[in-house]
Amino acid sequence: MRAGWIAAGLLALAAPVLLPQRHLAVYVLLALTAAVAVGVSMLMGYAGQVSLGQASFYAIGAYAAGLLAVHGLPPLLGLLAAPLVAAAAALLVGAPLLRLRGHHLAFATLAMQLILLGLLSRGEWAGGAIGLQGIPRFSVAGVQVRDDVGYAYLALAVLALVMLIYRNVVVSRVGRALRAAATGEAAAAACGVPVGRYRLAVFALSAAFAGLAGGVYAFYLGYLSPGSFPVLLSIEFVVMAAVGGLGTIAGPLVGATVITLLVQALTVLGTQPGMPGYAPAVLSYAVYGLVLVVAVLYLPRGIVPSVHGALRIPRRKS
């Protein structure tokens, strides 16, 4: 297992300098979406909460970093503020929302994103429907990140940080308590586990992951608009986490890679000469639906747990 992680890490470090220039943008976006999917996997796999509005925290982090940078503050300060603002927003809305369960919570988080998109499209402070323009490049101590290779390593650093925090949470007291709550919430509460408080903390932490990734996204594009954060993006994060394997370390990475590469391939197919203009969007929706159906039927636990189960060698009876 450790050798696999080392090999994957070395491959990820070498990819930005080995990939052709036209593929670097896909690499950057893959790393950022994987960071958000890690939070979704933690939220759904351990806290047992379904969120269809994770792209709203991605947007909050992006706009927080972009607005601070546009108004003259250092980009590093904007990037540091992005996860804090997203986590604060999650705490604010999570206190009432997390009282809901199942599809009620999913619809509530979806409504939250729709409200946010409406506010962004009508708020002049955020650029309105035109969008927030003129976001400077990310820089630290006067050193500016200009090319896609630099942003690829910045996105990779964010993903590594998110993975490290996720792993530490999983093996901590909070992670054990959440696993106990997932097995039996009433029993865990009777043993003194503050289930509601822990779930709110995980909700805020997953939002912070999304906000941090959104901050890098803002500096990478240099432009933000409400259309950059559609509802389909939140569904994409859920599909990535579910297909890879909820509550696993490697699952979000595998799911994000599979879905991103599939969507990119279908986007190329949908933009071929003779294809209608709506083909890329229709094919994307078809991919999410088809992948979910296949995963539920044949890989109900996700790719990573299913592969681990298939490779596990049963012990011989003595």
Coordinates of C-alpha atoms in Angstrom, one line a residue:
M1 CA 0.0 0.0 0.0
R2 CA 2.8 2.4 0.9
A3 CA 4.7 1.6 -2.3
G4 CA 1.5 2.4 -4.3
W5 CA 1.2 5.8 -2.6
I6 CA 4.8 6.6 -3.3
A7 CA 4.5 5.6 -6.9
A8 CA 1.3 7.7 -7.3
G9 CA 3.0 10.7 -5.6
L10 CA 6.1 10.5 -7.9
L11 CA 3.8 10.2 -10.9
A12 CA 1.8 13.3 -9.8
L13 CA 5.0 15.3 -9.3
A14 CA 6.4 14.4 -12.7
A15 CA 3.2 14.9 -14.6
P16 CA 3.2 18.7 -14.9
V17 CA 6.6 18.7 -16.6
L18 CA 5.9 15.6 -18.8
L19 CA 2.4 16.5 -20.0
P20 CA 1.9 18.5 -23.1
Q21 CA 0.9 22.1 -22.6
R22 CA -2.7 21.5 -23.8
H23 CA -3.3 19.0 -21.1
L24 CA -2.0 21.0 -18.1
A25 CA -5.3 22.8 -17.7
V26 CA -7.0 19.5 -17.2
Y27 CA -4.4 18.5 -14.7
V28 CA -5.0 21.6 -12.6
L29 CA -8.7 21.3 -12.7
L30 CA -8.4 17.6 -11.8
A31 CA -6.4 18.3 -8.7
L32 CA -8.8 21.0 -7.6
T33 CA -11.9 18.9 -8.1
A34 CA -10.2 16.0 -6.3
A35 CA -9.6 18.3 -3.3
V36 CA -13.3 19.1 -3.2
A37 CA -14.3 15.5 -3.7
V38 CA -12.1 14.5 -0.7
G39 CA -14.4 16.8 1.5
V40 CA -17.5 15.3 0.0
S41 CA -16.2 11.7 0.6
M42 CA -15.5 12.6 4.3
L43 CA -18.9 14.3 4.7
M44 CA -20.9 11.5 3.2
G45 CA -18.7 8.5 4.2
Y46 CA -18.2 9.5 7.9
A47 CA -20.8 12.1 8.8
G48 CA -23.5 10.4 6.7
Q49 CA -24.6 13.7 5.3
V50 CA -25.5 14.1 1.6
S51 CA -24.7 17.6 0.1
L52 CA -25.7 18.6 -3.3
G53 CA -24.4 22.1 -2.8
Q54 CA -20.7 21.7 -2.4
A55 CA -20.0 23.8 -5.4
S56 CA -21.4 26.8 -3.4
F57 CA -18.5 26.6 -1.0
Y58 CA -16.2 26.2 -4.0
A59 CA -17.7 29.5 -5.2
I60 CA -17.5 31.2 -1.8
G61 CA -13.8 30.4 -1.6
A62 CA -13.1 31.6 -5.1
Y63 CA -15.0 34.8 -4.7
A64 CA -13.5 35.5 -1.3
A65 CA -9.9 35.2 -2.7
G66 CA -10.8 37.0 -5.9
L67 CA -12.5 40.0 -4.2
L68 CA -9.6 40.4 -1.6
A69 CA -7.0 40.3 -4.4
V70 CA -9.0 42.7 -6.7
H71 CA -9.2 45.2 -3.8
G72 CA -5.5 45.3 -3.4
L73 CA -4.8 42.7 -0.7
P74 CA -1.9 40.2 -1.2
P75 CA -3.0 37.1 -3.1
L76 CA -1.6 34.9 -0.4
L77 CA -3.9 36.6 2.1
G78 CA -6.8 36.0 -0.2
L79 CA -5.9 32.3 -0.6
L80 CA -5.6 31.9 3.2
A81 CA -8.9 33.6 3.7
A82 CA -10.8 31.4 1.2
P83 CA -11.1 28.3 3.3
L84 CA -11.9 30.4 6.4
V85 CA -14.7 32.2 4.7
A86 CA -16.1 29.0 3.3
A87 CA -15.9 27.3 6.7
A88 CA -17.6 30.2 8.4
A89 CA -20.4 30.1 5.8
A90 CA -20.8 26.4 6.4
L91 CA -21.1 26.9 10.1
L92 CA -23.7 29.6 9.6
V93 CA -26.0 27.5 7.3
G94 CA -25.0 24.1 8.7
A95 CA -26.4 24.7 12.2
P96 CA -30.0 24.6 10.9
L97 CA -29.5 22.5 7.8
L98 CA -27.9 19.5 9.5
R99 CA -31.0 18.9 11.5
L100 CA -32.4 17.5 8.3
R101 CA -31.7 14.0 7.1
G102 CA -31.5 12.1 3.8
H103 CA -33.0 13.7 0.7
H104 CA -34.4 16.6 2.8
L105 CA -30.8 17.7 3.5
A106 CA -29.7 17.1 -0.1
F107 CA -32.5 19.4 -1.4
A108 CA -31.8 22.0 1.2
T109 CA -28.1 22.2 0.2
L110 CA -29.2 22.3 -3.5
A111 CA -31.5 25.3 -2.6
M112 CA -28.6 26.9 -0.8
Q113 CA -26.5 26.9 -4.0
L114 CA -29.3 28.2 -6.1
I115 CA -29.8 31.1 -3.6
L116 CA -26.0 31.8 -3.7
L117 CA -25.9 31.8 -7.5
G118 CA -28.9 34.3 -7.5
L119 CA -27.1 36.6 -5.1
L120 CA -23.8 36.5 -7.1
S121 CA -25.6 37.2 -10.4
R122 CA -27.4 40.2 -9.0
G123 CA -24.7 41.6 -6.7
E124 CA -22.6 44.4 -8.2
W125 CA -20.0 43.8 -5.5
A126 CA -19.3 40.5 -7.1
G127 CA -19.4 41.7 -10.7
G128 CA -23.0 40.6 -11.3
A129 CA -23.8 38.3 -14.2
I130 CA -20.8 39.7 -16.1
G131 CA -18.5 38.3 -13.5
L132 CA -15.5 39.3 -11.4
Q133 CA -12.7 40.4 -13.7
G134 CA -9.1 41.5 -13.2
I135 CA -8.1 38.9 -10.6
P136 CA -4.3 39.1 -10.4
R137 CA -2.0 36.1 -10.6
F138 CA -1.1 34.3 -7.4
S139 CA 2.2 35.5 -5.9
V140 CA 4.2 35.1 -2.7
A141 CA 6.8 37.6 -1.6
G142 CA 6.8 39.2 -5.1
V143 CA 7.3 35.8 -6.9
Q144 CA 4.4 35.4 -9.3
V145 CA 3.0 32.1 -10.5
R146 CA 2.5 32.7 -14.3
D147 CA 2.4 29.5 -16.2
D148 CA 0.2 26.3 -16.0
V149 CA 3.1 24.3 -14.6
G150 CA 3.3 26.5 -11.5
Y151 CA -0.5 26.3 -11.0
A152 CA -0.3 22.5 -11.4
Y153 CA 2.1 22.3 -8.5
L154 CA 0.1 24.8 -6.5
A155 CA -3.1 22.7 -7.0
L156 CA -1.1 19.5 -6.2
A157 CA 0.1 21.1 -2.9
V158 CA -3.5 22.0 -2.0
L159 CA -4.6 18.4 -2.7
A160 CA -1.7 17.0 -0.7
L161 CA -2.6 19.2 2.3
V162 CA -6.3 18.3 2.1
M163 CA -5.4 14.6 1.9
L164 CA -3.2 14.9 5.0
I165 CA -5.8 16.6 7.0
Y166 CA -8.4 14.1 5.9
R167 CA -6.3 11.2 7.0
N168 CA -5.6 12.7 10.3
V169 CA -9.3 13.3 10.9
V170 CA -10.1 9.8 10.0
V171 CA -7.7 8.2 12.5
S172 CA -8.5 10.8 15.2
R173 CA -11.1 10.6 18.0
V174 CA -13.6 12.5 15.9
G175 CA -13.2 10.0 13.0
R176 CA -13.8 7.1 15.4
A177 CA -16.8 8.8 16.9
L178 CA -18.3 9.5 13.5
R179 CA -17.8 5.8 12.5
A180 CA -19.6 4.8 15.8
A181 CA -22.4 7.3 15.0
A182 CA -22.8 5.8 11.5
T183 CA -23.2 2.4 13.0
G184 CA -25.7 3.6 15.6
E185 CA -26.4 7.2 16.2
A186 CA -28.5 6.7 19.3
A187 CA -25.9 4.4 20.9
A188 CA -23.1 6.8 20.1
A189 CA -25.0 9.7 21.6
A190 CA -25.8 7.6 24.7
C191 CA -22.1 7.0 25.1
G192 CA -21.4 10.7 25.2
V193 CA -20.5 11.3 21.6
P194 CA -21.6 14.9 20.5
V195 CA -22.9 13.6 17.2
G196 CA -24.4 16.9 16.0
R197 CA -21.3 19.0 16.9
Y198 CA -19.0 16.6 15.1
R199 CA -21.1 16.5 12.0
L200 CA -21.2 20.3 11.9
A201 CA -17.4 20.3 12.3
V202 CA -17.0 17.9 9.4
F203 CA -19.4 19.9 7.3
A204 CA -17.3 23.1 7.9
L205 CA -14.1 21.2 7.2
S206 CA -15.4 19.9 3.9
A207 CA -16.4 23.4 3.0
A208 CA -12.9 24.7 3.9
F209 CA -11.4 22.1 1.5
A210 CA -13.7 23.4 -1.2
G211 CA -13.0 27.0 -0.4
L212 CA -9.2 26.5 -0.6
A213 CA -9.5 24.8 -4.0
G214 CA -11.8 27.6 -5.1
G215 CA -9.2 30.2 -4.1
V216 CA -6.6 28.5 -6.4
Y217 CA -9.2 28.3 -9.1
A218 CA -9.8 32.1 -8.9
F219 CA -6.2 33.0 -9.3
Y220 CA -5.7 30.4 -12.1
L221 CA -8.5 31.7 -14.3
G222 CA -8.3 35.3 -13.3
Y223 CA -12.0 35.6 -13.9
L224 CA -15.1 34.4 -12.0
S225 CA -18.8 34.3 -12.9
P226 CA -21.9 32.6 -11.4
G227 CA -21.9 30.3 -14.5
S228 CA -18.6 28.8 -13.4
F229 CA -20.3 27.1 -10.5
P230 CA -23.5 25.3 -11.8
V231 CA -25.5 22.8 -10.0
L232 CA -24.1 20.1 -12.2
L233 CA -20.7 20.8 -10.6
S234 CA -22.0 19.8 -7.2
I235 CA -23.5 16.6 -8.7
E236 CA -20.1 16.0 -10.3
F237 CA -18.4 16.2 -6.9
V238 CA -20.9 13.7 -5.4
V239 CA -20.4 11.3 -8.3
M240 CA -16.6 11.5 -8.0
A241 CA -16.7 10.6 -4.3
A242 CA -19.3 7.8 -4.7
V243 CA -17.7 6.2 -7.7
G244 CA -14.2 6.2 -6.1
G245 CA -15.5 5.0 -2.7
L246 CA -17.0 7.0 0.1
G247 CA -15.0 7.2 3.4
T248 CA -11.7 6.0 1.8
I249 CA -8.5 7.9 1.3
A250 CA -7.8 7.0 -2.3
G251 CA -11.4 6.9 -3.4
P252 CA -11.9 10.6 -4.2
L253 CA -8.7 10.7 -6.2
V254 CA -9.7 7.7 -8.3
G255 CA -13.2 8.9 -8.7
A256 CA -12.1 12.4 -9.7
T257 CA -9.6 11.0 -12.2
V258 CA -12.2 8.6 -13.8
I259 CA -14.9 11.2 -14.1
T260 CA -12.7 14.1 -15.3
L261 CA -11.1 12.0 -18.0
L262 CA -14.5 10.7 -19.1
V263 CA -15.9 14.1 -19.3
Q264 CA -12.9 15.5 -21.2
A265 CA -13.2 12.6 -23.7
L266 CA -16.9 13.2 -24.2
T267 CA -16.4 17.0 -24.5
V268 CA -13.9 16.4 -27.4
L269 CA -16.5 14.0 -28.9
G270 CA -19.3 16.5 -28.5
T271 CA -17.4 19.3 -30.1
Q272 CA -16.6 17.4 -33.3
P273 CA -17.8 18.8 -36.6
G274 CA -21.5 17.9 -37.2
M275 CA -22.4 17.5 -33.5
P276 CA -25.1 19.8 -32.2
G277 CA -24.2 22.6 -29.8
Y278 CA -25.9 20.9 -26.8
A279 CA -24.0 17.7 -27.3
P280 CA -21.3 18.3 -24.7
A281 CA -23.8 19.1 -21.9
V282 CA -26.0 16.2 -22.8
L283 CA -23.1 13.7 -23.0
S284 CA -21.9 15.0 -19.6
Y285 CA -25.3 14.3 -17.9
A286 CA -25.4 10.9 -19.6
V287 CA -22.0 10.1 -18.2
Y288 CA -22.9 10.9 -14.6
G289 CA -26.1 8.9 -14.9
L290 CA -24.5 5.9 -16.6
V291 CA -21.5 5.8 -14.2
L292 CA -23.7 6.0 -11.2
V293 CA -26.0 3.2 -12.4
V294 CA -22.9 1.0 -13.2
A295 CA -21.4 1.8 -9.8
V296 CA -24.5 1.1 -7.9
L297 CA -25.1 -2.2 -9.7
Y298 CA -21.6 -3.6 -9.9
L299 CA -19.5 -1.5 -7.5
P300 CA -21.8 -0.5 -4.8
R301 CA -19.0 0.4 -2.4
G302 CA -17.0 2.2 -5.0
I303 CA -13.9 1.4 -7.1
V304 CA -11.3 1.4 -4.4
P305 CA -13.1 -0.8 -1.8
S306 CA -14.2 -3.2 -4.5
V307 CA -10.6 -3.5 -5.8
H308 CA -9.3 -4.0 -2.3
G309 CA -11.9 -6.7 -1.7
A310 CA -11.1 -8.5 -4.9
L311 CA -7.3 -8.4 -4.2
R312 CA -7.6 -9.6 -0.6
I313 CA -6.3 -13.1 -0.2
P314 CA -8.4 -15.1 2.3
R315 CA -6.5 -16.6 5.2
R316 CA -6.0 -20.3 5.3
K317 CA -7.6 -22.1 8.2
S318 CA -5.2 -23.8 10.5

